[in-house]
Amino acid sequence: MVPYRVTRKRMTEITDSIVEAVREKAAEYDLKYGVVVVSYDGGACFESLAMGEKEMHSFTLELGGSQVLPPEATEDEFTCDCLGVAISKINAADKAYMCSERRVLVSEQSSDEDNILGRKNWGGCVIYPLSTGSAMCGKIMVAVSGGTEAQDIDCAWAAYEAITDLSPCQVVNPGRAAYYK
């Protein structure tokens, strides 16, 4: 039995706080188009998710904005649906996390062997594993797409404080500075 359970209400509070933190960071870069995806990977700590079940929530980087980059492009111009890219980042990071015995926490560190066939592992997804004591009980993944790779990475790391402040479970992610040491 897990001593702390993340309720549906708490998941909503965490999600709202993550989105607010990411949007603030994205505004510093003047990112108007793009998406932030918050993914919950079910484990014993989420009372509303079955073991192994995932739940994803997507939001535009700018309130009322567009997830298509750039939305005003004509047929002849390049456009990118950032939602698909963000989900690819989540999948790549999740696979690398599992293949590395839970050591890799970011999508940009996925190795070629851990790569999803036919996909490039872009930076911009950070995994926030959760535990109660010594038992892993779930994870929250935050992916951002809409800026440069460095901007997306910076925005995904902006979620750290929101998650550590609101999660009743221990966040097994040391934070950006400690992780890259």
Short mmCIF file of C-alpha atoms in Angstrom, two decimals, residues 5 10 18 31 64 90 152 173:
data_model
loop_
_atom_site.label_atom_id
_atom_site.label_comp_id
_atom_site.label_asym_id
_atom_site.label_seq_id
_atom_site.Cartn_x
_atom_site.Cartn_y
_atom_site.Cartn_z
CA ARG A 5 -1.80 8.84 -3.21
CA ARG A 10 -3.95 17.07 -6.86
CA ILE A 18 3.37 22.90 -14.56
CA LEU A 31 7.40 31.65 -27.87
CA GLY A 64 -5.31 30.75 -26.61
CA ILE A 90 7.92 11.60 -24.42
CA ASP A 152 12.28 23.45 -25.26
CA ASN A 173 14.91 13.81 -10.11
#
